[in-house]
Amino acid sequence: MSNGRIGHGSSHPGYELAMLIPRAEIQRRVAALARRIHRIYDNQPLVVIGVMSGALFFLSDLLRRLEQPLQVELVTLRSYRGKSTKPSKIQWIHRMQADVAGKHVLLVDDILDSGQTLATVLRTIRRQKPLSCRTCVLLRKERAEKPKVEADWIGFPIADVFVVGYGLDFDGLYRNIPDIAVLQQK
Ligand code: 5GP
Ligand code: MG
């Protein structure tokens, strides 16, 4: 694992996986983020909203490290990526059920790219008038164009590459890789 190769090969002909962020480094960073988040809210109750399915692993690792009383809410959006690796139109699959009026909200997603996804969820949350609403993403792509929204906490800034693993997929696959890898054309 430390030699830059990952156990899983690519399931897509013509593509290969290259290690970007090994699992131990992810875990260290998630622990540091949890400490920072805890410092802001102290022991005030929180509603943590995770964006499925990409934030699955990040959300569960982060939740395990947050010590304040909290509620977990899941929303699902699809960005029609499929075999595409570029941002495209987004669609709600499962909307928010919780009432967050007067509560502290933390929105958690895997990666901030164009910012369309976070902007869409934030609009829905803010309509309910929460006490506060902050965002935490594991990855943020360094792209030429500014994202629609910025995140309050970022795990790792990364280059404008397409990544998989640790919950992130390509065409439905690779979510179960414990590391983050770049999916690149051979
Ligand atoms: P945005 O709406 O900010 O353009 O993109 C955010 C969503 O697109 C993320 O929640 C994620 O699901 C998906 N996404 C963006 N970049 C990548 C990437 O490099 N790899 C994967 N697997 N998904 C991505
Ligand atoms: Mg997503």
mmCIF file with all atom_site columns, C-alpha atoms and ligand atoms in Angstrom:
data_model
loop_
_atom_site.group_PDB
_atom_site.id
_atom_site.type_symbol
_atom_site.label_atom_id
_atom_site.label_alt_id
_atom_site.label_comp_id
_atom_site.label_asym_id
_atom_site.label_entity_id
_atom_site.label_seq_id
_atom_site.pdbx_PDB_ins_code
_atom_site.Cartn_x
_atom_site.Cartn_y
_atom_site.Cartn_z
_atom_site.occupancy
_atom_site.B_iso_or_equiv
_atom_site.pdbx_formal_charge
_atom_site.auth_seq_id
_atom_site.auth_comp_id
_atom_site.auth_asym_id
_atom_site.auth_atom_id
_atom_site.pdbx_PDB_model_num
ATOM   1   C  CA  . MET A 1 1   ? 0.000   0.000  0.000   1.00 0.00 ? 1   MET A CA  1
ATOM   2   C  CA  . SER A 1 2   ? 2.842   2.410  0.737   1.00 0.00 ? 2   SER A CA  1
ATOM   3   C  CA  . ASN A 1 3   ? 4.473   1.870  -2.655  1.00 0.00 ? 3   ASN A CA  1
ATOM   4   C  CA  . GLY A 1 4   ? 1.845   4.011  -4.385  1.00 0.00 ? 4   GLY A CA  1
ATOM   5   C  CA  . ARG A 1 5   ? -0.156  1.014  -5.628  1.00 0.00 ? 5   ARG A CA  1
ATOM   6   C  CA  . ILE A 1 6   ? -3.546  -0.034 -4.393  1.00 0.00 ? 6   ILE A CA  1
ATOM   7   C  CA  . GLY A 1 7   ? -4.888  -3.507 -3.944  1.00 0.00 ? 7   GLY A CA  1
ATOM   8   C  CA  . HIS A 1 8   ? -7.877  -3.023 -6.223  1.00 0.00 ? 8   HIS A CA  1
ATOM   9   C  CA  . GLY A 1 9   ? -7.175  -2.812 -9.908  1.00 0.00 ? 9   GLY A CA  1
ATOM   10  C  CA  . SER A 1 10  ? -9.348  -0.774 -12.213 1.00 0.00 ? 10  SER A CA  1
ATOM   11  C  CA  . SER A 1 11  ? -12.547 -2.503 -13.350 1.00 0.00 ? 11  SER A CA  1
ATOM   12  C  CA  . HIS A 1 12  ? -12.669 -0.261 -16.393 1.00 0.00 ? 12  HIS A CA  1
ATOM   13  C  CA  . PRO A 1 13  ? -10.457 -1.168 -19.343 1.00 0.00 ? 13  PRO A CA  1
ATOM   14  C  CA  . GLY A 1 14  ? -8.156  1.672  -20.300 1.00 0.00 ? 14  GLY A CA  1
ATOM   15  C  CA  . TYR A 1 15  ? -8.145  3.145  -16.778 1.00 0.00 ? 15  TYR A CA  1
ATOM   16  C  CA  . GLU A 1 16  ? -5.803  2.673  -13.843 1.00 0.00 ? 16  GLU A CA  1
ATOM   17  C  CA  . LEU A 1 17  ? -5.825  3.689  -10.181 1.00 0.00 ? 17  LEU A CA  1
ATOM   18  C  CA  . ALA A 1 18  ? -3.023  5.705  -8.606  1.00 0.00 ? 18  ALA A CA  1
ATOM   19  C  CA  . MET A 1 19  ? -2.787  6.210  -4.836  1.00 0.00 ? 19  MET A CA  1
ATOM   20  C  CA  . LEU A 1 20  ? -3.479  9.797  -3.763  1.00 0.00 ? 20  LEU A CA  1
ATOM   21  C  CA  . ILE A 1 21  ? -4.301  9.748  -0.025  1.00 0.00 ? 21  ILE A CA  1
ATOM   22  C  CA  . PRO A 1 22  ? -3.564  6.590  1.968   1.00 0.00 ? 22  PRO A CA  1
ATOM   23  C  CA  . ARG A 1 23  ? -6.086  5.424  4.590   1.00 0.00 ? 23  ARG A CA  1
ATOM   24  C  CA  . ALA A 1 24  ? -3.911  6.326  7.621   1.00 0.00 ? 24  ALA A CA  1
ATOM   25  C  CA  . GLU A 1 25  ? -3.555  9.899  6.419   1.00 0.00 ? 25  GLU A CA  1
ATOM   26  C  CA  . ILE A 1 26  ? -7.328  10.154 5.896   1.00 0.00 ? 26  ILE A CA  1
ATOM   27  C  CA  . GLN A 1 27  ? -7.966  8.928  9.442   1.00 0.00 ? 27  GLN A CA  1
ATOM   28  C  CA  . ARG A 1 28  ? -5.489  11.410 10.947  1.00 0.00 ? 28  ARG A CA  1
ATOM   29  C  CA  . ARG A 1 29  ? -7.100  14.268 9.095   1.00 0.00 ? 29  ARG A CA  1
ATOM   30  C  CA  . VAL A 1 30  ? -10.639 13.217 10.018  1.00 0.00 ? 30  VAL A CA  1
ATOM   31  C  CA  . ALA A 1 31  ? -9.599  13.168 13.693  1.00 0.00 ? 31  ALA A CA  1
ATOM   32  C  CA  . ALA A 1 32  ? -8.150  16.684 13.382  1.00 0.00 ? 32  ALA A CA  1
ATOM   33  C  CA  . LEU A 1 33  ? -11.324 17.952 11.676  1.00 0.00 ? 33  LEU A CA  1
ATOM   34  C  CA  . ALA A 1 34  ? -13.476 16.438 14.432  1.00 0.00 ? 34  ALA A CA  1
ATOM   35  C  CA  . ARG A 1 35  ? -11.408 18.235 17.075  1.00 0.00 ? 35  ARG A CA  1
ATOM   36  C  CA  . ARG A 1 36  ? -11.859 21.567 15.284  1.00 0.00 ? 36  ARG A CA  1
ATOM   37  C  CA  . ILE A 1 37  ? -15.579 21.033 14.849  1.00 0.00 ? 37  ILE A CA  1
ATOM   38  C  CA  . HIS A 1 38  ? -15.948 20.117 18.492  1.00 0.00 ? 38  HIS A CA  1
ATOM   39  C  CA  . ARG A 1 39  ? -14.153 23.317 19.479  1.00 0.00 ? 39  ARG A CA  1
ATOM   40  C  CA  . ILE A 1 40  ? -16.720 25.429 17.608  1.00 0.00 ? 40  ILE A CA  1
ATOM   41  C  CA  . TYR A 1 41  ? -19.882 23.793 18.911  1.00 0.00 ? 41  TYR A CA  1
ATOM   42  C  CA  . ASP A 1 42  ? -18.557 22.619 22.258  1.00 0.00 ? 42  ASP A CA  1
ATOM   43  C  CA  . ASN A 1 43  ? -21.340 20.427 23.668  1.00 0.00 ? 43  ASN A CA  1
ATOM   44  C  CA  . GLN A 1 44  ? -24.253 22.113 21.894  1.00 0.00 ? 44  GLN A CA  1
ATOM   45  C  CA  . PRO A 1 45  ? -26.567 19.716 20.044  1.00 0.00 ? 45  PRO A CA  1
ATOM   46  C  CA  . LEU A 1 46  ? -25.990 19.442 16.331  1.00 0.00 ? 46  LEU A CA  1
ATOM   47  C  CA  . VAL A 1 47  ? -27.793 18.075 13.279  1.00 0.00 ? 47  VAL A CA  1
ATOM   48  C  CA  . VAL A 1 48  ? -25.259 16.477 10.943  1.00 0.00 ? 48  VAL A CA  1
ATOM   49  C  CA  . ILE A 1 49  ? -26.536 16.161 7.388   1.00 0.00 ? 49  ILE A CA  1
ATOM   50  C  CA  . GLY A 1 50  ? -24.592 13.794 5.129   1.00 0.00 ? 50  GLY A CA  1
ATOM   51  C  CA  . VAL A 1 51  ? -24.841 13.838 1.347   1.00 0.00 ? 51  VAL A CA  1
ATOM   52  C  CA  . MET A 1 52  ? -25.178 10.320 0.010   1.00 0.00 ? 52  MET A CA  1
ATOM   53  C  CA  . SER A 1 53  ? -23.674 8.265  -1.303  1.00 0.00 ? 53  SER A CA  1
ATOM   54  C  CA  . GLY A 1 54  ? -20.183 9.723  -1.644  1.00 0.00 ? 54  GLY A CA  1
ATOM   55  C  CA  . ALA A 1 55  ? -19.921 10.978 1.953   1.00 0.00 ? 55  ALA A CA  1
ATOM   56  C  CA  . LEU A 1 56  ? -20.779 7.545  3.393   1.00 0.00 ? 56  LEU A CA  1
ATOM   57  C  CA  . PHE A 1 57  ? -17.328 6.681  4.790   1.00 0.00 ? 57  PHE A CA  1
ATOM   58  C  CA  . PHE A 1 58  ? -16.285 10.229 5.666   1.00 0.00 ? 58  PHE A CA  1
ATOM   59  C  CA  . LEU A 1 59  ? -19.565 10.842 7.494   1.00 0.00 ? 59  LEU A CA  1
ATOM   60  C  CA  . SER A 1 60  ? -19.356 7.662  9.553   1.00 0.00 ? 60  SER A CA  1
ATOM   61  C  CA  . ASP A 1 61  ? -15.698 8.183  10.499  1.00 0.00 ? 61  ASP A CA  1
ATOM   62  C  CA  . LEU A 1 62  ? -16.343 11.810 11.430  1.00 0.00 ? 62  LEU A CA  1
ATOM   63  C  CA  . LEU A 1 63  ? -19.478 10.970 13.451  1.00 0.00 ? 63  LEU A CA  1
ATOM   64  C  CA  . ARG A 1 64  ? -17.571 8.415  15.510  1.00 0.00 ? 64  ARG A CA  1
ATOM   65  C  CA  . ARG A 1 65  ? -15.213 11.172 16.601  1.00 0.00 ? 65  ARG A CA  1
ATOM   66  C  CA  . LEU A 1 66  ? -17.741 13.884 17.435  1.00 0.00 ? 66  LEU A CA  1
ATOM   67  C  CA  . GLU A 1 67  ? -18.642 13.856 21.094  1.00 0.00 ? 67  GLU A CA  1
ATOM   68  C  CA  . GLN A 1 68  ? -21.535 16.315 21.346  1.00 0.00 ? 68  GLN A CA  1
ATOM   69  C  CA  . PRO A 1 69  ? -25.193 15.205 21.285  1.00 0.00 ? 69  PRO A CA  1
ATOM   70  C  CA  . LEU A 1 70  ? -26.173 14.942 17.636  1.00 0.00 ? 70  LEU A CA  1
ATOM   71  C  CA  . GLN A 1 71  ? -28.817 13.856 15.160  1.00 0.00 ? 71  GLN A CA  1
ATOM   72  C  CA  . VAL A 1 72  ? -27.879 12.358 11.802  1.00 0.00 ? 72  VAL A CA  1
ATOM   73  C  CA  . GLU A 1 73  ? -29.806 13.064 8.648   1.00 0.00 ? 73  GLU A CA  1
ATOM   74  C  CA  . LEU A 1 74  ? -29.107 11.707 5.177   1.00 0.00 ? 74  LEU A CA  1
ATOM   75  C  CA  . VAL A 1 75  ? -29.959 13.323 1.876   1.00 0.00 ? 75  VAL A CA  1
ATOM   76  C  CA  . THR A 1 76  ? -29.317 11.841 -1.552  1.00 0.00 ? 76  THR A CA  1
ATOM   77  C  CA  . LEU A 1 77  ? -28.561 13.759 -4.695  1.00 0.00 ? 77  LEU A CA  1
ATOM   78  C  CA  . ARG A 1 78  ? -27.414 12.408 -8.016  1.00 0.00 ? 78  ARG A CA  1
ATOM   79  C  CA  . SER A 1 79  ? -25.201 14.431 -10.257 1.00 0.00 ? 79  SER A CA  1
ATOM   80  C  CA  . TYR A 1 80  ? -25.767 12.308 -13.398 1.00 0.00 ? 80  TYR A CA  1
ATOM   81  C  CA  . ARG A 1 81  ? -22.070 11.579 -13.604 1.00 0.00 ? 81  ARG A CA  1
ATOM   82  C  CA  . GLY A 1 82  ? -22.225 7.895  -14.577 1.00 0.00 ? 82  GLY A CA  1
ATOM   83  C  CA  . LYS A 1 83  ? -19.201 7.394  -16.766 1.00 0.00 ? 83  LYS A CA  1
ATOM   84  C  CA  . SER A 1 84  ? -18.603 11.119 -16.974 1.00 0.00 ? 84  SER A CA  1
ATOM   85  C  CA  . THR A 1 85  ? -16.037 12.747 -14.693 1.00 0.00 ? 85  THR A CA  1
ATOM   86  C  CA  . LYS A 1 86  ? -17.295 16.310 -15.077 1.00 0.00 ? 86  LYS A CA  1
ATOM   87  C  CA  . PRO A 1 87  ? -19.996 18.120 -13.088 1.00 0.00 ? 87  PRO A CA  1
ATOM   88  C  CA  . SER A 1 88  ? -23.461 17.896 -14.624 1.00 0.00 ? 88  SER A CA  1
ATOM   89  C  CA  . LYS A 1 89  ? -27.097 18.539 -13.752 1.00 0.00 ? 89  LYS A CA  1
ATOM   90  C  CA  . ILE A 1 90  ? -28.106 17.461 -10.257 1.00 0.00 ? 90  ILE A CA  1
ATOM   91  C  CA  . GLN A 1 91  ? -31.281 15.820 -9.087  1.00 0.00 ? 91  GLN A CA  1
ATOM   92  C  CA  . TRP A 1 92  ? -32.774 15.174 -5.625  1.00 0.00 ? 92  TRP A CA  1
ATOM   93  C  CA  . ILE A 1 93  ? -33.282 11.477 -4.871  1.00 0.00 ? 93  ILE A CA  1
ATOM   94  C  CA  . HIS A 1 94  ? -34.042 11.714 -1.146  1.00 0.00 ? 94  HIS A CA  1
ATOM   95  C  CA  . ARG A 1 95  ? -34.872 15.026 0.497   1.00 0.00 ? 95  ARG A CA  1
ATOM   96  C  CA  . MET A 1 96  ? -34.267 16.148 4.047   1.00 0.00 ? 96  MET A CA  1
ATOM   97  C  CA  . GLN A 1 97  ? -36.813 14.868 6.562   1.00 0.00 ? 97  GLN A CA  1
ATOM   98  C  CA  . ALA A 1 98  ? -35.611 16.564 9.755   1.00 0.00 ? 98  ALA A CA  1
ATOM   99  C  CA  . ASP A 1 99  ? -36.804 19.950 10.956  1.00 0.00 ? 99  ASP A CA  1
ATOM   100 C  CA  . VAL A 1 100 ? -33.665 22.003 11.540  1.00 0.00 ? 100 VAL A CA  1
ATOM   101 C  CA  . ALA A 1 101 ? -35.316 25.311 12.504  1.00 0.00 ? 101 ALA A CA  1
ATOM   102 C  CA  . GLY A 1 102 ? -33.423 26.860 15.427  1.00 0.00 ? 102 GLY A CA  1
ATOM   103 C  CA  . LYS A 1 103 ? -30.745 24.140 15.389  1.00 0.00 ? 103 LYS A CA  1
ATOM   104 C  CA  . HIS A 1 104 ? -27.042 24.058 14.574  1.00 0.00 ? 104 HIS A CA  1
ATOM   105 C  CA  . VAL A 1 105 ? -26.515 22.250 11.274  1.00 0.00 ? 105 VAL A CA  1
ATOM   106 C  CA  . LEU A 1 106 ? -23.339 20.714 9.895   1.00 0.00 ? 106 LEU A CA  1
ATOM   107 C  CA  . LEU A 1 107 ? -23.512 19.664 6.251   1.00 0.00 ? 107 LEU A CA  1
ATOM   108 C  CA  . VAL A 1 108 ? -20.995 16.952 5.299   1.00 0.00 ? 108 VAL A CA  1
ATOM   109 C  CA  . ASP A 1 109 ? -19.988 15.950 1.781   1.00 0.00 ? 109 ASP A CA  1
ATOM   110 C  CA  . ASP A 1 110 ? -17.175 14.001 0.185   1.00 0.00 ? 110 ASP A CA  1
ATOM   111 C  CA  . ILE A 1 111 ? -15.892 16.559 -2.291  1.00 0.00 ? 111 ILE A CA  1
ATOM   112 C  CA  . LEU A 1 112 ? -16.445 20.136 -3.340  1.00 0.00 ? 112 LEU A CA  1
ATOM   113 C  CA  . ASP A 1 113 ? -16.057 20.556 -7.077  1.00 0.00 ? 113 ASP A CA  1
ATOM   114 C  CA  . SER A 1 114 ? -18.369 23.047 -8.844  1.00 0.00 ? 114 SER A CA  1
ATOM   115 C  CA  . GLY A 1 115 ? -20.246 23.595 -5.577  1.00 0.00 ? 115 GLY A CA  1
ATOM   116 C  CA  . GLN A 1 116 ? -23.623 22.834 -7.203  1.00 0.00 ? 116 GLN A CA  1
ATOM   117 C  CA  . THR A 1 117 ? -24.420 20.034 -4.767  1.00 0.00 ? 117 THR A CA  1
ATOM   118 C  CA  . LEU A 1 118 ? -23.639 21.976 -1.596  1.00 0.00 ? 118 LEU A CA  1
ATOM   119 C  CA  . ALA A 1 119 ? -25.410 25.073 -2.905  1.00 0.00 ? 119 ALA A CA  1
ATOM   120 C  CA  . THR A 1 120 ? -28.564 23.036 -3.602  1.00 0.00 ? 120 THR A CA  1
ATOM   121 C  CA  . VAL A 1 121 ? -28.647 21.423 -0.142  1.00 0.00 ? 121 VAL A CA  1
ATOM   122 C  CA  . LEU A 1 122 ? -27.754 24.689 1.611   1.00 0.00 ? 122 LEU A CA  1
ATOM   123 C  CA  . ARG A 1 123 ? -30.684 26.451 -0.047  1.00 0.00 ? 123 ARG A CA  1
ATOM   124 C  CA  . THR A 1 124 ? -33.079 23.859 1.394   1.00 0.00 ? 124 THR A CA  1
ATOM   125 C  CA  . ILE A 1 125 ? -31.511 24.002 4.863   1.00 0.00 ? 125 ILE A CA  1
ATOM   126 C  CA  . ARG A 1 126 ? -31.466 27.797 5.061   1.00 0.00 ? 126 ARG A CA  1
ATOM   127 C  CA  . ARG A 1 127 ? -35.136 28.018 4.145   1.00 0.00 ? 127 ARG A CA  1
ATOM   128 C  CA  . GLN A 1 128 ? -35.854 26.372 7.511   1.00 0.00 ? 128 GLN A CA  1
ATOM   129 C  CA  . LYS A 1 129 ? -33.940 29.071 9.428   1.00 0.00 ? 129 LYS A CA  1
ATOM   130 C  CA  . PRO A 1 130 ? -31.418 27.004 11.372  1.00 0.00 ? 130 PRO A CA  1
ATOM   131 C  CA  . LEU A 1 131 ? -29.495 28.624 14.229  1.00 0.00 ? 131 LEU A CA  1
ATOM   132 C  CA  . SER A 1 132 ? -26.310 28.134 12.203  1.00 0.00 ? 132 SER A CA  1
ATOM   133 C  CA  . CYS A 1 133 ? -25.249 26.165 9.141   1.00 0.00 ? 133 CYS A CA  1
ATOM   134 C  CA  . ARG A 1 134 ? -21.663 25.153 8.373   1.00 0.00 ? 134 ARG A CA  1
ATOM   135 C  CA  . THR A 1 135 ? -20.148 22.802 5.834   1.00 0.00 ? 135 THR A CA  1
ATOM   136 C  CA  . CYS A 1 136 ? -17.373 20.249 5.982   1.00 0.00 ? 136 CYS A CA  1
ATOM   137 C  CA  . VAL A 1 137 ? -15.937 18.427 2.965   1.00 0.00 ? 137 VAL A CA  1
ATOM   138 C  CA  . LEU A 1 138 ? -13.165 15.872 2.894   1.00 0.00 ? 138 LEU A CA  1
ATOM   139 C  CA  . LEU A 1 139 ? -11.785 17.051 -0.442  1.00 0.00 ? 139 LEU A CA  1
ATOM   140 C  CA  . ARG A 1 140 ? -11.845 20.308 -2.332  1.00 0.00 ? 140 ARG A CA  1
ATOM   141 C  CA  . LYS A 1 141 ? -10.763 20.450 -5.957  1.00 0.00 ? 141 LYS A CA  1
ATOM   142 C  CA  . GLU A 1 142 ? -8.430  23.266 -6.917  1.00 0.00 ? 142 GLU A CA  1
ATOM   143 C  CA  . ARG A 1 143 ? -10.095 24.327 -10.148 1.00 0.00 ? 143 ARG A CA  1
ATOM   144 C  CA  . ALA A 1 144 ? -9.764  27.416 -12.332 1.00 0.00 ? 144 ALA A CA  1
ATOM   145 C  CA  . GLU A 1 145 ? -13.371 28.454 -11.761 1.00 0.00 ? 145 GLU A CA  1
ATOM   146 C  CA  . LYS A 1 146 ? -14.435 29.305 -8.196  1.00 0.00 ? 146 LYS A CA  1
ATOM   147 C  CA  . PRO A 1 147 ? -17.036 26.956 -6.671  1.00 0.00 ? 147 PRO A CA  1
ATOM   148 C  CA  . LYS A 1 148 ? -20.580 28.268 -6.072  1.00 0.00 ? 148 LYS A CA  1
ATOM   149 C  CA  . VAL A 1 149 ? -20.022 27.983 -2.322  1.00 0.00 ? 149 VAL A CA  1
ATOM   150 C  CA  . GLU A 1 150 ? -17.013 27.537 -0.062  1.00 0.00 ? 150 GLU A CA  1
ATOM   151 C  CA  . ALA A 1 151 ? -16.740 24.972 2.727   1.00 0.00 ? 151 ALA A CA  1
ATOM   152 C  CA  . ASP A 1 152 ? -16.019 25.949 6.337   1.00 0.00 ? 152 ASP A CA  1
ATOM   153 C  CA  . TRP A 1 153 ? -13.804 22.912 6.893   1.00 0.00 ? 153 TRP A CA  1
ATOM   154 C  CA  . ILE A 1 154 ? -11.762 21.114 4.240   1.00 0.00 ? 154 ILE A CA  1
ATOM   155 C  CA  . GLY A 1 155 ? -9.875  17.859 4.748   1.00 0.00 ? 155 GLY A CA  1
ATOM   156 C  CA  . PHE A 1 156 ? -7.531  17.989 1.758   1.00 0.00 ? 156 PHE A CA  1
ATOM   157 C  CA  . PRO A 1 157 ? -7.238  20.357 -1.188  1.00 0.00 ? 157 PRO A CA  1
ATOM   158 C  CA  . ILE A 1 158 ? -6.559  18.269 -4.315  1.00 0.00 ? 158 ILE A CA  1
ATOM   159 C  CA  . ALA A 1 159 ? -5.716  18.967 -7.952  1.00 0.00 ? 159 ALA A CA  1
ATOM   160 C  CA  . ASP A 1 160 ? -8.482  18.940 -10.575 1.00 0.00 ? 160 ASP A CA  1
ATOM   161 C  CA  . VAL A 1 161 ? -8.364  15.155 -11.018 1.00 0.00 ? 161 VAL A CA  1
ATOM   162 C  CA  . PHE A 1 162 ? -11.079 12.501 -10.762 1.00 0.00 ? 162 PHE A CA  1
ATOM   163 C  CA  . VAL A 1 163 ? -10.823 10.516 -7.546  1.00 0.00 ? 163 VAL A CA  1
ATOM   164 C  CA  . VAL A 1 164 ? -12.412 7.311  -6.278  1.00 0.00 ? 164 VAL A CA  1
ATOM   165 C  CA  . GLY A 1 165 ? -12.369 5.294  -3.068  1.00 0.00 ? 165 GLY A CA  1
ATOM   166 C  CA  . TYR A 1 166 ? -13.354 6.018  0.546   1.00 0.00 ? 166 TYR A CA  1
ATOM   167 C  CA  . GLY A 1 167 ? -16.984 6.294  -0.580  1.00 0.00 ? 167 GLY A CA  1
ATOM   168 C  CA  . LEU A 1 168 ? -16.374 7.951  -3.943  1.00 0.00 ? 168 LEU A CA  1
ATOM   169 C  CA  . ASP A 1 169 ? -17.398 6.072  -7.076  1.00 0.00 ? 169 ASP A CA  1
ATOM   170 C  CA  . PHE A 1 170 ? -16.937 5.978  -10.793 1.00 0.00 ? 170 PHE A CA  1
ATOM   171 C  CA  . ASP A 1 171 ? -19.901 4.462  -12.582 1.00 0.00 ? 171 ASP A CA  1
ATOM   172 C  CA  . GLY A 1 172 ? -21.034 2.920  -9.270  1.00 0.00 ? 172 GLY A CA  1
ATOM   173 C  CA  . LEU A 1 173 ? -17.748 1.151  -8.501  1.00 0.00 ? 173 LEU A CA  1
ATOM   174 C  CA  . TYR A 1 174 ? -14.655 1.652  -6.269  1.00 0.00 ? 174 TYR A CA  1
ATOM   175 C  CA  . ARG A 1 175 ? -16.491 3.047  -3.225  1.00 0.00 ? 175 ARG A CA  1
ATOM   176 C  CA  . ASN A 1 176 ? -15.088 0.271  -1.014  1.00 0.00 ? 176 ASN A CA  1
ATOM   177 C  CA  . ILE A 1 177 ? -11.419 1.137  -1.534  1.00 0.00 ? 177 ILE A CA  1
ATOM   178 C  CA  . PRO A 1 178 ? -10.205 2.393  1.885   1.00 0.00 ? 178 PRO A CA  1
ATOM   179 C  CA  . ASP A 1 179 ? -7.755  4.875  0.308   1.00 0.00 ? 179 ASP A CA  1
ATOM   180 C  CA  . ILE A 1 180 ? -8.377  7.751  -2.095  1.00 0.00 ? 180 ILE A CA  1
ATOM   181 C  CA  . ALA A 1 181 ? -7.037  7.108  -5.580  1.00 0.00 ? 181 ALA A CA  1
ATOM   182 C  CA  . VAL A 1 182 ? -6.920  8.970  -8.877  1.00 0.00 ? 182 VAL A CA  1
ATOM   183 C  CA  . LEU A 1 183 ? -8.717  7.196  -11.709 1.00 0.00 ? 183 LEU A CA  1
ATOM   184 C  CA  . GLN A 1 184 ? -6.709  7.996  -14.777 1.00 0.00 ? 184 GLN A CA  1
ATOM   185 C  CA  . GLN A 1 185 ? -6.633  6.938  -18.396 1.00 0.00 ? 185 GLN A CA  1
ATOM   186 C  CA  . LYS A 1 186 ? -3.683  4.707  -19.277 1.00 0.00 ? 186 LYS A CA  1
HETATM 187 P  P1  . 5GP B 2 .   ? -20.195 19.544 -7.308  1.00 0.00 ? 1   5GP B P1  1
HETATM 188 O  O1  . 5GP B 2 .   ? -21.690 19.571 -7.200  1.00 0.00 ? 1   5GP B O1  1
HETATM 189 O  O2  . 5GP B 2 .   ? -19.482 20.350 -6.254  1.00 0.00 ? 1   5GP B O2  1
HETATM 190 O  O3  . 5GP B 2 .   ? -19.693 19.831 -8.692  1.00 0.00 ? 1   5GP B O3  1
HETATM 191 O  O4  . 5GP B 2 .   ? -19.755 18.060 -7.122  1.00 0.00 ? 1   5GP B O4  1
HETATM 192 C  C1  . 5GP B 2 .   ? -19.962 17.440 -5.951  1.00 0.00 ? 1   5GP B C1  1
HETATM 193 C  C2  . 5GP B 2 .   ? -20.384 16.012 -6.145  1.00 0.00 ? 1   5GP B C2  1
HETATM 194 O  O5  . 5GP B 2 .   ? -19.896 15.439 -7.361  1.00 0.00 ? 1   5GP B O5  1
HETATM 195 C  C3  . 5GP B 2 .   ? -19.737 15.261 -5.012  1.00 0.00 ? 1   5GP B C3  1
HETATM 196 O  O6  . 5GP B 2 .   ? -20.683 15.110 -3.976  1.00 0.00 ? 1   5GP B O6  1
HETATM 197 C  C4  . 5GP B 2 .   ? -19.361 13.958 -5.659  1.00 0.00 ? 1   5GP B C4  1
HETATM 198 O  O7  . 5GP B 2 .   ? -20.411 13.050 -5.466  1.00 0.00 ? 1   5GP B O7  1
HETATM 199 C  C5  . 5GP B 2 .   ? -19.215 14.244 -7.127  1.00 0.00 ? 1   5GP B C5  1
HETATM 200 N  N1  . 5GP B 2 .   ? -17.788 14.419 -7.488  1.00 0.00 ? 1   5GP B N1  1
HETATM 201 C  C6  . 5GP B 2 .   ? -17.115 15.568 -7.733  1.00 0.00 ? 1   5GP B C6  1
HETATM 202 N  N2  . 5GP B 2 .   ? -15.824 15.333 -8.036  1.00 0.00 ? 1   5GP B N2  1
HETATM 203 C  C7  . 5GP B 2 .   ? -15.671 14.004 -7.960  1.00 0.00 ? 1   5GP B C7  1
HETATM 204 C  C8  . 5GP B 2 .   ? -14.547 13.136 -8.138  1.00 0.00 ? 1   5GP B C8  1
HETATM 205 O  O8  . 5GP B 2 .   ? -13.398 13.526 -8.412  1.00 0.00 ? 1   5GP B O8  1
HETATM 206 N  N3  . 5GP B 2 .   ? -14.784 11.825 -7.967  1.00 0.00 ? 1   5GP B N3  1
HETATM 207 C  C9  . 5GP B 2 .   ? -16.019 11.320 -7.656  1.00 0.00 ? 1   5GP B C9  1
HETATM 208 N  N4  . 5GP B 2 .   ? -16.119 10.012 -7.533  1.00 0.00 ? 1   5GP B N4  1
HETATM 209 N  N5  . 5GP B 2 .   ? -17.090 12.098 -7.481  1.00 0.00 ? 1   5GP B N5  1
HETATM 210 C  C10 . 5GP B 2 .   ? -16.919 13.428 -7.623  1.00 0.00 ? 1   5GP B C10 1
HETATM 211 MG MG  . MG  B 3 .   ? -21.797 13.401 -3.756  1.00 0.00 ? 2   MG  B MG  1
#
